[in-house]
Amino acid sequence: MNAQESTSTRPYLIRALYEWCTDNGFTPYVVVRVDDSVQVPREFVHDGEIVLNISFDATSSLQLGNDFIEFKARFGGKPRDILVPVGRVIAIYARENGQGMAFPPPVDSLVAAPSSSAVLTPVADVVESGASAEDRVVQLVPAVDVGDDEPPKPTPGPPSGRPSLKRVK
């Protein structure tokens, strides 16, 4: 078996970080890039993404498989069946401290409006160009409003808000 025939490491890393979160008393959250293959309540999708609490207390019948993450959960008091292809998961992290791992976004979702400072490159192009692993690192950071001319002022205490993804080069 060669590298192209081997299975993806993503489901194994998701399961490992899920286990790390639960072993340490943290709440595991996954960030999912939503498309037609993702079965989630669409009313909770924002900017094409949804953040899901996959803790034992928030789900029932959780299955972290190699191809899909499946579970039942309540959204607004209504029970829902959730089905997420593992390839659509773009991050898993602990809610309490933001520690976790981000994954390259699905190739079909890399279409973005060009900006003067950054252009997204499909992961396959980065790998083929011989870029090092350091060029492909993605890190979770607190969300910041980029519309302000002034840098954000630090807030006392732990960071608040939902973590967001920032590509680090």
Coordinates of C-alpha atoms in Angstrom, one line a residue:
M1 CA 0.0 0.0 0.0
N2 CA 1.4 3.4 -0.9
A3 CA 0.6 6.9 0.4
Q4 CA -2.1 7.5 -2.2
E5 CA -3.9 4.2 -1.3
S6 CA -3.8 4.7 2.5
T7 CA -6.8 6.0 4.4
S8 CA -7.0 9.6 5.6
T9 CA -5.5 10.4 9.0
R10 CA -8.3 13.0 9.7
P11 CA -10.8 10.5 11.3
Y12 CA -8.1 9.1 13.6
L13 CA -6.9 12.5 14.7
I14 CA -10.6 13.6 15.3
R15 CA -11.1 10.5 17.5
A16 CA -7.8 11.1 19.4
L17 CA -8.6 14.7 20.1
Y18 CA -12.2 13.8 21.1
E19 CA -10.7 11.3 23.6
W20 CA -8.2 13.8 24.9
C21 CA -10.9 16.3 25.5
T22 CA -13.2 13.9 27.3
D23 CA -10.2 12.5 29.4
N24 CA -9.4 16.0 30.6
G25 CA -13.0 17.1 31.3
F26 CA -13.1 19.4 28.3
T27 CA -16.1 19.9 25.9
P28 CA -15.1 18.8 22.4
Y29 CA -16.4 21.0 19.6
V30 CA -16.1 20.4 15.8
V31 CA -16.2 23.1 13.1
V32 CA -17.8 21.8 9.9
R33 CA -17.8 23.4 6.5
V34 CA -21.4 22.8 5.3
D35 CA -22.5 21.7 1.9
D36 CA -25.2 19.4 0.5
S37 CA -23.5 16.3 1.9
V38 CA -23.7 17.6 5.5
Q39 CA -27.0 16.9 7.4
V40 CA -27.3 19.6 10.1
P41 CA -30.0 22.1 11.0
R42 CA -29.5 24.8 8.3
E43 CA -30.9 27.5 10.6
F44 CA -27.8 27.2 12.7
V45 CA -25.3 27.5 9.8
H46 CA -23.4 30.8 9.7
D47 CA -21.1 31.8 6.9
G48 CA -21.2 28.3 5.5
E49 CA -20.0 26.7 8.8
I50 CA -21.5 25.2 11.9
V51 CA -19.9 24.5 15.3
L52 CA -21.2 21.3 16.9
N53 CA -20.8 20.2 20.5
I54 CA -20.0 16.5 20.3
S55 CA -19.7 15.9 24.0
F56 CA -21.3 12.9 25.7
D57 CA -23.8 15.1 27.4
A58 CA -24.9 16.9 24.2
T59 CA -25.2 13.9 21.9
S60 CA -26.6 10.4 21.9
S61 CA -25.6 7.5 19.7
L62 CA -22.3 9.3 18.7
Q63 CA -20.3 7.4 16.1
L64 CA -16.9 8.8 15.1
G65 CA -16.4 6.7 12.0
N66 CA -13.7 6.8 9.3
D67 CA -16.2 8.3 6.8
F68 CA -18.9 10.0 8.8
I69 CA -19.6 11.5 12.3
E70 CA -23.1 10.6 13.2
F71 CA -25.2 11.4 16.3
K72 CA -28.5 12.6 17.6
A73 CA -28.8 16.0 19.3
R74 CA -31.3 18.6 20.3
F75 CA -31.3 22.0 18.5
G76 CA -33.8 24.5 20.0
G77 CA -35.4 21.6 21.8
K78 CA -36.0 19.6 18.7
P79 CA -34.3 16.2 18.3
R80 CA -32.2 16.0 15.0
D81 CA -30.2 13.4 13.3
I82 CA -26.7 14.8 12.4
L83 CA -24.5 13.3 9.7
V84 CA -21.2 14.9 8.9
P85 CA -18.7 13.5 6.4
V86 CA -15.3 13.5 8.1
G87 CA -13.8 15.4 5.2
R88 CA -16.0 18.4 6.0
V89 CA -14.6 18.8 9.5
I90 CA -12.2 21.7 9.5
A91 CA -11.3 21.8 13.2
I92 CA -11.8 20.0 16.5
Y93 CA -11.0 21.8 19.8
A94 CA -11.8 22.0 23.5
R95 CA -14.3 24.8 24.2
E96 CA -12.7 25.6 27.6
N97 CA -9.2 26.5 26.3
G98 CA -9.4 26.5 22.5
Q99 CA -6.7 23.8 22.2
G100 CA -7.2 21.4 19.3
M101 CA -6.4 21.0 15.7
A102 CA -7.5 22.6 12.4
F103 CA -7.5 20.7 9.1
P104 CA -7.2 22.0 5.6
P105 CA -10.6 23.0 4.3
P106 CA -12.2 20.8 1.7
V107 CA -10.8 21.7 -1.8
D108 CA -14.3 22.7 -3.2
S109 CA -14.7 25.3 -0.5
L110 CA -11.4 27.1 -1.2
V111 CA -13.1 29.5 -3.7
A112 CA -13.0 32.9 -2.1
A113 CA -13.1 36.5 -3.1
P114 CA -9.5 37.6 -3.7
S115 CA -8.1 40.1 -1.3
S116 CA -5.0 42.3 -1.6
S117 CA -3.2 40.5 1.2
A118 CA -4.1 36.8 0.8
V119 CA -5.1 34.2 -1.8
L120 CA -6.2 30.8 -0.8
T121 CA -4.5 27.9 -2.6
P122 CA -6.0 24.5 -2.8
V123 CA -4.1 22.1 -0.5
A124 CA -3.2 19.8 -3.5
D125 CA -1.4 22.7 -5.2
V126 CA 0.6 23.5 -2.0
V127 CA 1.6 19.8 -1.7
E128 CA 2.6 19.5 -5.3
S129 CA 4.6 22.7 -5.2
G130 CA 6.9 21.1 -2.6
A131 CA 5.9 23.6 0.2
S132 CA 7.0 22.5 3.6
A133 CA 4.7 21.5 6.4
E134 CA 5.4 24.8 8.1
D135 CA 3.8 26.6 5.1
R136 CA 0.5 24.7 5.6
V137 CA 0.0 25.2 9.4
V138 CA -3.5 26.3 10.4
Q139 CA -4.1 27.7 13.9
L140 CA -7.2 28.5 16.0
V141 CA -7.3 32.1 17.1
P142 CA -10.1 34.2 18.7
A143 CA -12.3 35.9 16.2
V144 CA -11.4 39.5 15.5
D145 CA -13.4 42.1 13.6
V146 CA -11.1 43.1 10.7
G147 CA -13.1 46.1 9.8
D148 CA -11.6 48.3 12.5
D149 CA -8.6 50.6 11.7
E150 CA -7.2 50.2 15.2
P151 CA -5.9 46.9 16.5
P152 CA -8.2 45.1 19.0
K153 CA -7.6 46.1 22.6
P154 CA -6.7 43.1 24.9
T155 CA -9.4 42.1 27.3
P156 CA -8.7 41.1 30.9
G157 CA -9.1 37.5 31.7
P158 CA -9.5 34.5 29.3
P159 CA -10.4 35.2 25.7
S160 CA -14.1 35.2 24.9
G161 CA -16.0 34.4 21.7
R162 CA -15.9 31.6 19.3
P163 CA -12.4 30.6 18.0
S164 CA -11.8 31.1 14.3
L165 CA -9.3 29.8 11.9
K166 CA -6.2 31.7 10.9
R167 CA -3.8 30.4 8.3
V168 CA -0.2 30.9 9.6
K169 CA 2.6 31.1 7.1

